[in-house]
Coordinates of C-alpha atoms and ligand atoms in Angstrom, one line a residue:
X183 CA -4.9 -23.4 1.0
X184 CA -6.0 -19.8 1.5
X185 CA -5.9 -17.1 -1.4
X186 CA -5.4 -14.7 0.9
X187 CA -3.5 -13.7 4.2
X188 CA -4.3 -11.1 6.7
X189 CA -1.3 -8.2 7.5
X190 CA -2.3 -6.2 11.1
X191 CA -0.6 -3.4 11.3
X192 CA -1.3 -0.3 13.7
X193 CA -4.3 -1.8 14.8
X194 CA -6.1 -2.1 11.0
X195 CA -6.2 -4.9 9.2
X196 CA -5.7 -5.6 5.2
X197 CA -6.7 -8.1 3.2
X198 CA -3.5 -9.2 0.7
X199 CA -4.9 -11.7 -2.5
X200 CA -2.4 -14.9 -2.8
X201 CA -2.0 -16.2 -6.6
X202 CA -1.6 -19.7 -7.5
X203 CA 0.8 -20.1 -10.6
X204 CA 0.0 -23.0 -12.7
X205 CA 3.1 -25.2 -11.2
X206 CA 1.5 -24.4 -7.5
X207 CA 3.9 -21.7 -6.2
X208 CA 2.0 -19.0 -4.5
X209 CA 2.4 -15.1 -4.2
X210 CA 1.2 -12.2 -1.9
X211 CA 0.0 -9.5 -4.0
X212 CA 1.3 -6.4 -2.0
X213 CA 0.9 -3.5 -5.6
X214 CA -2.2 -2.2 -2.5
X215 CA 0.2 -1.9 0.5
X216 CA 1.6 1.0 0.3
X217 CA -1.1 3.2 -0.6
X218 CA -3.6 1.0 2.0
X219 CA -0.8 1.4 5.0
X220 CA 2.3 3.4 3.8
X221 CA 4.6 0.2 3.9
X222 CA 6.9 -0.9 1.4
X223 CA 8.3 -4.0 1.1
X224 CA 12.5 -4.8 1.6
X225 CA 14.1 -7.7 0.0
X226 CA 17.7 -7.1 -1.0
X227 CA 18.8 -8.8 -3.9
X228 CA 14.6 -9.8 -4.4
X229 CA 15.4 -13.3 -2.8
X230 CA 11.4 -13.4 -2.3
X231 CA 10.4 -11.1 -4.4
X232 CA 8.3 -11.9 -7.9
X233 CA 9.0 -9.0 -10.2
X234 CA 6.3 -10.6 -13.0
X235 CA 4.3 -13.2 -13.5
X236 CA 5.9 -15.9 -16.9
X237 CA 4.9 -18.5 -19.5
X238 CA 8.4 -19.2 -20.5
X239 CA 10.5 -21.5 -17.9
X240 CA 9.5 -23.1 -14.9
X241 CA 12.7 -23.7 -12.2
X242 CA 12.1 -26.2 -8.7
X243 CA 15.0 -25.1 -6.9
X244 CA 14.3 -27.5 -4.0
X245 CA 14.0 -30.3 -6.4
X246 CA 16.4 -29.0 -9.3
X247 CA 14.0 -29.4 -12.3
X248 CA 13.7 -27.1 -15.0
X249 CA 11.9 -26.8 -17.8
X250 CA 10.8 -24.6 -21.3
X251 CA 7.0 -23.6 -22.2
X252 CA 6.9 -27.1 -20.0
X253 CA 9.5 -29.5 -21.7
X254 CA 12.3 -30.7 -19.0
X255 CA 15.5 -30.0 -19.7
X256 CA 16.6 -33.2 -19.9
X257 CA 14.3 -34.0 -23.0
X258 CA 15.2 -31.1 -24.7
X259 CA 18.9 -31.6 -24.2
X260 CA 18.7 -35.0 -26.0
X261 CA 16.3 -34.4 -28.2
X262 CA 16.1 -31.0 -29.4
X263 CA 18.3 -28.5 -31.1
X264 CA 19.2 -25.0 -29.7
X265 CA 17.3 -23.6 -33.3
X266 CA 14.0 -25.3 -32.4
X267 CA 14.3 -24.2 -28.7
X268 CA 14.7 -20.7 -29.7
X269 CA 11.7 -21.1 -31.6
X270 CA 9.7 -22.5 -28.6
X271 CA 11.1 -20.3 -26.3
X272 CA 10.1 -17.2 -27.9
X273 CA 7.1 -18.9 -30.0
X274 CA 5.5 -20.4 -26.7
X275 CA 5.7 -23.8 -28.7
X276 CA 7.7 -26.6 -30.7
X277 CA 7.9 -25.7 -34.7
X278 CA 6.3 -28.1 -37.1
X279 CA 8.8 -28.2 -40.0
X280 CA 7.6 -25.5 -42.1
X281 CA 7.5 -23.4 -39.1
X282 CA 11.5 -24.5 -38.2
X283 CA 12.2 -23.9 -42.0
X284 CA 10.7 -20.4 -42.0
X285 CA 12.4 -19.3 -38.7
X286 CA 16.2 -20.4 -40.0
X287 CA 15.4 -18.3 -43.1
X288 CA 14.4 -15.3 -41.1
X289 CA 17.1 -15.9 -39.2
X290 CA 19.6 -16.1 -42.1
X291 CA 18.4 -13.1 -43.8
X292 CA 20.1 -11.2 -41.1
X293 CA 23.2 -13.3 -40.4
X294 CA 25.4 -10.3 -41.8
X295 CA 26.8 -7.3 -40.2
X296 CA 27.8 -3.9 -41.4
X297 CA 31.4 -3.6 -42.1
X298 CA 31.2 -0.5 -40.5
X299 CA 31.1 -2.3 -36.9
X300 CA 33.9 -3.1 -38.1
X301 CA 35.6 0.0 -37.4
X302 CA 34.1 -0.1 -34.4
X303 CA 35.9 -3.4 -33.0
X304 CA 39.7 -2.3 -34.5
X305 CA 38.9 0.3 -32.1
X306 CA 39.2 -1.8 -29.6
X307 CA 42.7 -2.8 -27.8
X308 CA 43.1 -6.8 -28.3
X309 CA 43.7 -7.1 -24.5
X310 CA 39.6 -5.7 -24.4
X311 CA 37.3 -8.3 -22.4
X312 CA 35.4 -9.8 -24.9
X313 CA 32.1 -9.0 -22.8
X314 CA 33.0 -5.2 -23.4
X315 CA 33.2 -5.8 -26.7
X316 CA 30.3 -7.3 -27.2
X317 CA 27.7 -5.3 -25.0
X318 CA 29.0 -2.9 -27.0
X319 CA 28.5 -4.1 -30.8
X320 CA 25.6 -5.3 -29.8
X321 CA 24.2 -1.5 -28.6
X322 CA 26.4 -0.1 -31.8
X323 CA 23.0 -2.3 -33.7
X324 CA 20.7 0.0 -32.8
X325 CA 22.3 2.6 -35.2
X326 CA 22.7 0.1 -38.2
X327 CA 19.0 -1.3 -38.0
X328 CA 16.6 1.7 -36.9
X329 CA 13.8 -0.3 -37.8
X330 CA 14.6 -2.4 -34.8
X331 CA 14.6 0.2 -32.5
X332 CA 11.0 1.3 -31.4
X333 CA 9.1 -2.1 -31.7
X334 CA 5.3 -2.2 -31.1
X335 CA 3.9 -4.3 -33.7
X336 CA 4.3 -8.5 -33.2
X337 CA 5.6 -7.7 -36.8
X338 CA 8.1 -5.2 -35.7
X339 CA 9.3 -7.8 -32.7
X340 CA 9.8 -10.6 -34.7
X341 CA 11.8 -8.6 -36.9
X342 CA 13.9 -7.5 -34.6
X343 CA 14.5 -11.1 -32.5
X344 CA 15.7 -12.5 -36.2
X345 CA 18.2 -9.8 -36.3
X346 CA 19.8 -10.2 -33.5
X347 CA 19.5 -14.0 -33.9
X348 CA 21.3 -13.8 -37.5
X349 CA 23.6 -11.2 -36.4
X350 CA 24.8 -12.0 -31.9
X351 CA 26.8 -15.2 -33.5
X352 CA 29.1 -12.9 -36.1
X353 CA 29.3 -10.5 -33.5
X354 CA 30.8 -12.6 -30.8
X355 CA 32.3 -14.9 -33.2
X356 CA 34.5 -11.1 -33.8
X357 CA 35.3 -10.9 -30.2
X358 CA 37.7 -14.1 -30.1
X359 CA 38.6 -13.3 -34.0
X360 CA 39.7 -10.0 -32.2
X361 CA 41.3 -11.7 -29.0
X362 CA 43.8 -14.2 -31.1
X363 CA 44.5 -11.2 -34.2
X364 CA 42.6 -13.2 -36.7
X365 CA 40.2 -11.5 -39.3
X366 CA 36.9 -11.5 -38.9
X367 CA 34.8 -14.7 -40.7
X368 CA 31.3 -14.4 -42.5
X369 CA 28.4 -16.5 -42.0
X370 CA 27.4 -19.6 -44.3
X371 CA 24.1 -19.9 -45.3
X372 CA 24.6 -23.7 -46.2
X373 CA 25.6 -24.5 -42.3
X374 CA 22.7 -24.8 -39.1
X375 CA 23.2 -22.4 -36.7
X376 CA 25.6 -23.6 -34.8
X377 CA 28.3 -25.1 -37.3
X378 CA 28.1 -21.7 -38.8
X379 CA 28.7 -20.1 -35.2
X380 CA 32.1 -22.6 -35.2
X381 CA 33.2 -21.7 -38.3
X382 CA 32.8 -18.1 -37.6
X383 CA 35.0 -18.5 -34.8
X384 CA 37.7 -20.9 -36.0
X385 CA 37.7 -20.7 -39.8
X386 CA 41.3 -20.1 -40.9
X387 CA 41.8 -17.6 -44.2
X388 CA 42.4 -20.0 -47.3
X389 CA 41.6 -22.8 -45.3
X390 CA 38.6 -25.0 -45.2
X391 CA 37.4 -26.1 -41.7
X392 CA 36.2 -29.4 -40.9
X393 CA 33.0 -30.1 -38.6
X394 CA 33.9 -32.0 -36.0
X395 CA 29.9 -33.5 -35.3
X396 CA 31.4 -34.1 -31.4
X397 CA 32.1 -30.4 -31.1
X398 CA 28.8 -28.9 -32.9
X399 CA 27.0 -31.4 -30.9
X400 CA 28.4 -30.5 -27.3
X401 CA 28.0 -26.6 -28.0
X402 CA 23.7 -27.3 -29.1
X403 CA 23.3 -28.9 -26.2
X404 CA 25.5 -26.1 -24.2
X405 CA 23.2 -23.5 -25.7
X406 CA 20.3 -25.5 -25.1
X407 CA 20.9 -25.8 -21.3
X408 CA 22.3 -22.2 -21.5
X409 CA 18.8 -20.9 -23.2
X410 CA 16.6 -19.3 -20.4
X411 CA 16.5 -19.2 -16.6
X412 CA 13.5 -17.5 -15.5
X413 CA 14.1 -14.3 -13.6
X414 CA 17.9 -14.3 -13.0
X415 CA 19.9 -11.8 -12.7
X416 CA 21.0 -10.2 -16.4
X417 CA 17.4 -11.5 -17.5
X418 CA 15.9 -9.0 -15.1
X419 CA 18.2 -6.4 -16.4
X420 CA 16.9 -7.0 -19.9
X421 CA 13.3 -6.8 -18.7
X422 CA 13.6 -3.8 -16.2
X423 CA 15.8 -2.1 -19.0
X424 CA 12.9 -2.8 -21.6
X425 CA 10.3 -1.7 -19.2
X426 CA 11.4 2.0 -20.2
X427 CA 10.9 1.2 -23.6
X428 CA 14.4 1.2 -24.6
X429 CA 14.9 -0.8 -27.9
X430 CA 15.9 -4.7 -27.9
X431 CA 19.5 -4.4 -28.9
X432 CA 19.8 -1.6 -26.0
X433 CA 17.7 -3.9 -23.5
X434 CA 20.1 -7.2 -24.5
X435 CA 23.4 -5.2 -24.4
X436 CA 22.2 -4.1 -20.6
X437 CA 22.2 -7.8 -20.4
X438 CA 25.2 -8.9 -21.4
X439 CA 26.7 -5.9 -19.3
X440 CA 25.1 -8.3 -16.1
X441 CA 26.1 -11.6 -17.1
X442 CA 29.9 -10.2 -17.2
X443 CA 29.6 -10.1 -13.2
X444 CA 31.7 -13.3 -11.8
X445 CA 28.8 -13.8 -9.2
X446 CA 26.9 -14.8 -12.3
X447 CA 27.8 -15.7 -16.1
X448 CA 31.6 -14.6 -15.3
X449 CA 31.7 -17.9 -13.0
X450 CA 32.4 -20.0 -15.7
X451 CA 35.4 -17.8 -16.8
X452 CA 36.0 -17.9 -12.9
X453 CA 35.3 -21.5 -12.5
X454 CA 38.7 -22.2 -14.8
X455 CA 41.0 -19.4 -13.5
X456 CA 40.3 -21.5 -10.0
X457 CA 41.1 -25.2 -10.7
X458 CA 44.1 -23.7 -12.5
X459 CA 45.0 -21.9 -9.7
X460 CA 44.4 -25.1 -7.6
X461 CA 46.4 -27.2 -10.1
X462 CA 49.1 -24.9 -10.3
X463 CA 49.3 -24.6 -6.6
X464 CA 49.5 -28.7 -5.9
X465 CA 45.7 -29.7 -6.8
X466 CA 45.0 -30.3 -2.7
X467 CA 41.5 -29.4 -2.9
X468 CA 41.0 -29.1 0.9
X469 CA 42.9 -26.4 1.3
X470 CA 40.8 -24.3 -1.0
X471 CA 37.5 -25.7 0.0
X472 CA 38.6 -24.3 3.7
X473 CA 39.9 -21.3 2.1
X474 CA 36.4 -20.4 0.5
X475 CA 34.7 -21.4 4.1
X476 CA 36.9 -19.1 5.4
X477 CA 34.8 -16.0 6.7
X478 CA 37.9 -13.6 6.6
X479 CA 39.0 -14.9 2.6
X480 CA 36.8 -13.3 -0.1
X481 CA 37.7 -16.4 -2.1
X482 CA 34.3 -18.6 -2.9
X483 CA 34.4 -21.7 -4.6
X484 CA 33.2 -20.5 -8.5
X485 CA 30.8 -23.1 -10.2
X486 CA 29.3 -23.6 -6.7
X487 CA 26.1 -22.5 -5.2
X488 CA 23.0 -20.8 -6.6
X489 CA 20.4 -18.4 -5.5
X490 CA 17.2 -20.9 -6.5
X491 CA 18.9 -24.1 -6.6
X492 CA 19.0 -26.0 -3.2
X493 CA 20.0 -29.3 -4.6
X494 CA 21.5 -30.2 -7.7
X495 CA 21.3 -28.3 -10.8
X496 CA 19.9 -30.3 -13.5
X497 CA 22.2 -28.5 -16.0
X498 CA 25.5 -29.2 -14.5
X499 CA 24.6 -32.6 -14.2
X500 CA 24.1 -33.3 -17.8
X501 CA 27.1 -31.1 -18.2
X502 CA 29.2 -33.1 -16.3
X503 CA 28.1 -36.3 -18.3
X504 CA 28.8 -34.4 -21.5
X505 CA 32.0 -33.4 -20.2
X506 CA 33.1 -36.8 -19.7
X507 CA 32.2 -38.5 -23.3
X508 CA 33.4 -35.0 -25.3
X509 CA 37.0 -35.3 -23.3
X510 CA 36.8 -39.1 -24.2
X511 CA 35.8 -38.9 -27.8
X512 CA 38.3 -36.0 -28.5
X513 CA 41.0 -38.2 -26.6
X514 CA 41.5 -35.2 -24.1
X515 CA 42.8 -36.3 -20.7
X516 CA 42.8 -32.3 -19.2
X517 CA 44.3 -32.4 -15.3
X518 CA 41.4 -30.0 -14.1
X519 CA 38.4 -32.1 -14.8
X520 CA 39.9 -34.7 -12.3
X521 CA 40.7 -31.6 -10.1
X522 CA 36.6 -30.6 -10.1
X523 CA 35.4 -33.9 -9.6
X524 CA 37.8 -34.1 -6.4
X525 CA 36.6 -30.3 -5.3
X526 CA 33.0 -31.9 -6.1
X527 CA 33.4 -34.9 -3.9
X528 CA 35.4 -33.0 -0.8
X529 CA 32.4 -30.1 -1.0
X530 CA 29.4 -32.3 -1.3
X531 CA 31.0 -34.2 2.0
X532 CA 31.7 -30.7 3.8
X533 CA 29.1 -29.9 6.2
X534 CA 29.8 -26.1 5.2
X535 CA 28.6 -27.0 2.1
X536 CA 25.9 -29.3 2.5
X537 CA 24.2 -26.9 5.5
X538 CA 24.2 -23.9 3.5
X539 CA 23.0 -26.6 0.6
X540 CA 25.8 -25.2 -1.7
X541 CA 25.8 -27.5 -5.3
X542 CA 27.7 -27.4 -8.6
X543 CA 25.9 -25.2 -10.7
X544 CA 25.6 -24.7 -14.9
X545 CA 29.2 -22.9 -14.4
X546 CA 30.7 -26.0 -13.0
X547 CA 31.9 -27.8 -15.9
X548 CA 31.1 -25.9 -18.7
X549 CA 34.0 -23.9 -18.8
X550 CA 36.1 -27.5 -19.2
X551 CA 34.2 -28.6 -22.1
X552 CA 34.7 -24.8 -23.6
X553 CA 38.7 -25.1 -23.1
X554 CA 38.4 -28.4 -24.8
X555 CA 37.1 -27.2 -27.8
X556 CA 39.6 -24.6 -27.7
X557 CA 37.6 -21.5 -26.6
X558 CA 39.8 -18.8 -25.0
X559 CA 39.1 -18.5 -21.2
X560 CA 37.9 -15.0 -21.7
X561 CA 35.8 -15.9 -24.3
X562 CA 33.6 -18.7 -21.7
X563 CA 30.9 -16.0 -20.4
X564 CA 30.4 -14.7 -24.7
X565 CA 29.7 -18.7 -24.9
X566 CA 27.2 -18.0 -22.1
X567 CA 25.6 -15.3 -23.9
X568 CA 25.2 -16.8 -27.3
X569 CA 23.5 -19.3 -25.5
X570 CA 21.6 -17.1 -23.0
X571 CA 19.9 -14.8 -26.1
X572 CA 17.1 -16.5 -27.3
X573 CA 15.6 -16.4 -23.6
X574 CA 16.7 -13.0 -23.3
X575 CA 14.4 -12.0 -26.2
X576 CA 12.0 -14.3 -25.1
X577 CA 11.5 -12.4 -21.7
X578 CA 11.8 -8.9 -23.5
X579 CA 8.9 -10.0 -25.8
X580 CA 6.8 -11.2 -22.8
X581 CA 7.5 -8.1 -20.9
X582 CA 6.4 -5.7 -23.7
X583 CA 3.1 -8.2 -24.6
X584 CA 1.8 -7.9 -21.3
X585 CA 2.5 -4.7 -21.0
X586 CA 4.2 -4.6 -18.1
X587 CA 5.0 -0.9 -16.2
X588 CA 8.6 0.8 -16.3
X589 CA 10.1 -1.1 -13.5
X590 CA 10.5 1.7 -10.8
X591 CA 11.1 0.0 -7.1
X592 CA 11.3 1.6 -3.7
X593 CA 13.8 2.4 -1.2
X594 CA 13.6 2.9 3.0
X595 CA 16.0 6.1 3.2
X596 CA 18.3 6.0 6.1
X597 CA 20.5 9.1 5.6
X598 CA 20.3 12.2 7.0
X599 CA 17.0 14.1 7.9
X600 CA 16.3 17.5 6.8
X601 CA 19.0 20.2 7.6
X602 CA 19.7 23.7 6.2
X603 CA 22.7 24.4 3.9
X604 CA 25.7 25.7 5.4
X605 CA 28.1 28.6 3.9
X606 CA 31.3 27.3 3.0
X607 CA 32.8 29.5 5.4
X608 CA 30.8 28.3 8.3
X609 CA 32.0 24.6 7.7
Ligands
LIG51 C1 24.6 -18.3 -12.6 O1 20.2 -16.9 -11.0 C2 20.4 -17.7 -12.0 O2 19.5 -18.4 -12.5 C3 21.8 -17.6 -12.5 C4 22.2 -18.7 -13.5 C5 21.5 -18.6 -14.8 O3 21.4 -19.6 -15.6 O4 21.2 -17.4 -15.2 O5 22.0 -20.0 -13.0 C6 23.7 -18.6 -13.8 O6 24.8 -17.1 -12.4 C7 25.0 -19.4 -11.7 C8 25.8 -18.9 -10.5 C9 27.2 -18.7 -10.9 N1 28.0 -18.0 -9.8 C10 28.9 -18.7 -9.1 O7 29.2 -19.9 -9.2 C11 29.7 -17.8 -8.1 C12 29.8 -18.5 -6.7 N2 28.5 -18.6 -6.2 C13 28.1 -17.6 -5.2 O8 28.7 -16.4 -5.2 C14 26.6 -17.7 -4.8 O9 26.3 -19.0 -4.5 C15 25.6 -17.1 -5.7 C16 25.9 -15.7 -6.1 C17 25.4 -17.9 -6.9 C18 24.3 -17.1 -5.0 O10 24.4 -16.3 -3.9 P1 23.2 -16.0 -2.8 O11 22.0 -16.7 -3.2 O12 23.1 -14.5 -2.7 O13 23.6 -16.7 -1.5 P2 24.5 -16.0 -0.4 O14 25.7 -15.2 -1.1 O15 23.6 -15.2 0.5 O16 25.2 -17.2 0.3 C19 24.5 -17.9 1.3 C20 25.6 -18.5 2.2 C21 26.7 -17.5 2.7 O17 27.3 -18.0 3.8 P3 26.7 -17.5 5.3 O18 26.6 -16.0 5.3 O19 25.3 -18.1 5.4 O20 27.7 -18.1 6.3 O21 26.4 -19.5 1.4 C22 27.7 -19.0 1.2 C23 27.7 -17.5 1.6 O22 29.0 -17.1 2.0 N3 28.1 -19.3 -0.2 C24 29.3 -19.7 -0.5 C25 29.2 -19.9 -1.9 N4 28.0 -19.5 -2.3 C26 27.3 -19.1 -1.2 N5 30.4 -20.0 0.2 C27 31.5 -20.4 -0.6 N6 31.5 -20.6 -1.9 C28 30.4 -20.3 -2.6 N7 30.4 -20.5 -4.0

């Protein structure tokens, strides 16, 4: 194939170099364009648009693969733990022990937070979204941990990732203490990441809590699948945000603020307000998969479709799997998982959804396993984040490494041309 293509325009000719990346996807490098032609380039909502070229994970949309630093999904979902893929996501590769050891110590050291923060959430309203709440703790870090703040050094970046690391699970764990009135919990140095993460949320005062292994089980493998997703939408925000320089708590809070939105991490919040809705309303399924092909109804089926993936998206269907054995073990029989799998049949069979090749995505059914464990509904897209963090940082780090510039795009202008101003009393 050629490594380059030819544009004409105005009767010259450039010369634009195509890159190969290493899993054979090819780009036109257009950084010459404008200054060799005065063209820009428009692609609203950058659906072919490479902001960056990445080491970290490698998505087939057409194929719906996925994989970290080149391990599928699928084998790090049964064999790994969300710890050790933090480490390779942000590391580049799996931890021999000593390494794993070292990391959860790091990690540890921070897994406190300033009691003043805490005066920070009662200043919140308990009816606050939980996302507010927490894009805005996690900015309020900045001030409690200046050394975080301008990081050049791999020194200085490491520290920082094994702050936030230690410190995003006490944080969020505060925003559903705050939701349901309960005090605040403090981390456990003798628990793995994510049993402490459980018993931050649900540990009752005076109470000892006991670890379901079901339940720590189905939220690693939640985070796992949750970790990183190339060049999505709040990832981007955390890269263009960082590309000013603006420190990693600042740059992840951005982030957080982005994965609120219900086009994106807010589906899986979404996702459940819907088969509710649907269950409530009778659970007839047609009538709301005609309702979100209906041109004239904003409504859109939540959990479905996806901006990269054109067939199925390996996370949802080891979700789905998971969903089924963690409802079985815990003896749950919940109305709404047999209401998706009947929205999932009647879609995949609608030509409106198989034309515009609209699947289940992560959001599908990970909001059902969440409401089994007993996660508020509002707390879902916080679950989404905890997870989401490690490739957050992961991309920050790459982007600062590789020195990528501030992140500055053009626009085509279509307003008004020049005009003089006119006195008020002329108007
Ligand atoms: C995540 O990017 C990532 O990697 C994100 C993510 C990650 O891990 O970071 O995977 C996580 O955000 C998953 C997506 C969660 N969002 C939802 O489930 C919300 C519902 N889905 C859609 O809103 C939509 O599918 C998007 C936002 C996910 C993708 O939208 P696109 O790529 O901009 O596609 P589009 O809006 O241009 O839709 C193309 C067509 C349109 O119809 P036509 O104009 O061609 O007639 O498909 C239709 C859309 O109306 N369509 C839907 C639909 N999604 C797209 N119609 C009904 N229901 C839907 N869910």
């Amino acid at each position: 194939m050629s490594d380059k293509v030819i544009l004409k325009y105005d009767g010259k000719e450039l010369e634009l170099a195509v890159s190969t990346g290493s899993m054979d996807e090819k780009a036109i490098d257009v950084s010459s364009l404008r200054g060799a032609t005065g063209l820009i380039t428009m692609d609203p909502g950058y659906k072919n648009t490479g902001a960056c070229e990445s080491k970290i994970t490698f998505l087939d949309g057409e194929e719906g693969k996925l994989s970290y630093r080149g391990y599928p999904i699928e084998q790090l979902a049964e064999k790994s733990s969300f710890v050790e893929v933090m480490y390779l996501l942000i590391k580049g590769h799996l931890p021999t022990q000593p390494e794993l050891d070292k990391f959860v110590a790091d990690i540890n050291e921070h897994n406190y937070v300033s009691e003043d923060l805490i005066k920070i959430l009662d200043a919140f309203p308990s009816s606050a979204h939980p996302m507010g709440v927490l894009a805005s703790l996690t900015s309020a870090l900045s001030a409690f941990n200046p050394k975080c703040v301008n990081v050049n050094s791999e020194e200085d970046l490491y520290r920082a990732a094994v702050t936030l690391l230690g410190k995003f699970p006490v944080l969020a764990s505060w925003c559903q203490r705050k939701t349901k009135g309960l005090p605040v919990n403090y981390s456990n140095d003798q628990l793995g990441y994510v049993e402490n993460f459980y018993q931050l949320l649900f540990k009752k005062p005076g109470q000892e809590l006991a670890m379901n292994p079901v339940v720590v089980d189905a939220l690693d493998k939640l985070f796992i699948l949750h970790a990183d997703h190339e060049q999505n939408c709040s990832t981007s925000t955390v890269r263009l945000v960082g590309s000013s320089h603006a420190g990693l708590f600042a740059s992840i809070s951005s982030g957080i603020s982005a994965l609120w939105g219900p086009l994106h991490g807010g589906a899986n919040q979404a996702v459940i307000e819907m088969l509710e809705a649907i269950k409530n309303d009778g659970g007839d399924v047609q009538k709301w998969i005609d309702k979100a092909k209906d041109k004239n109804d904003p409504f859109r089926l939540m959990g479905f479709g996806h901006r990269v993936y054109k067939n199925f998206d390996p996370r949802a269907r080891i979700i789905k799997v998971a969903c089924d054995n963690i409802l079985e073990q815990l003896g749950i029989d919940d109305p709404i998982l047999e209401i998706a799998k009947g929205l999932e049949k009647a879609a995949l069979e609608d030509e409106y959804f198989v034309e515009r090749k609209l699947y289940p995505n992560v959001d599908f059914y990970s909001g059902i396993i969440y409401k089994a464990l007993d996660i508020p509904t509002e707390m879902f897209t916080v679950m989404f984040a905890v997870g989401r963090l490690p490739g957050w940082i992961a991309q920050w780090k790459e982007m600062r490494e590789t020195n990528q510039p501030i992140g500055r795009p053009r626009q085509l202008y279509t307003g008004e041309p020049d005009r003089d101003y006119v006195p008020v009393e002329n108007r």
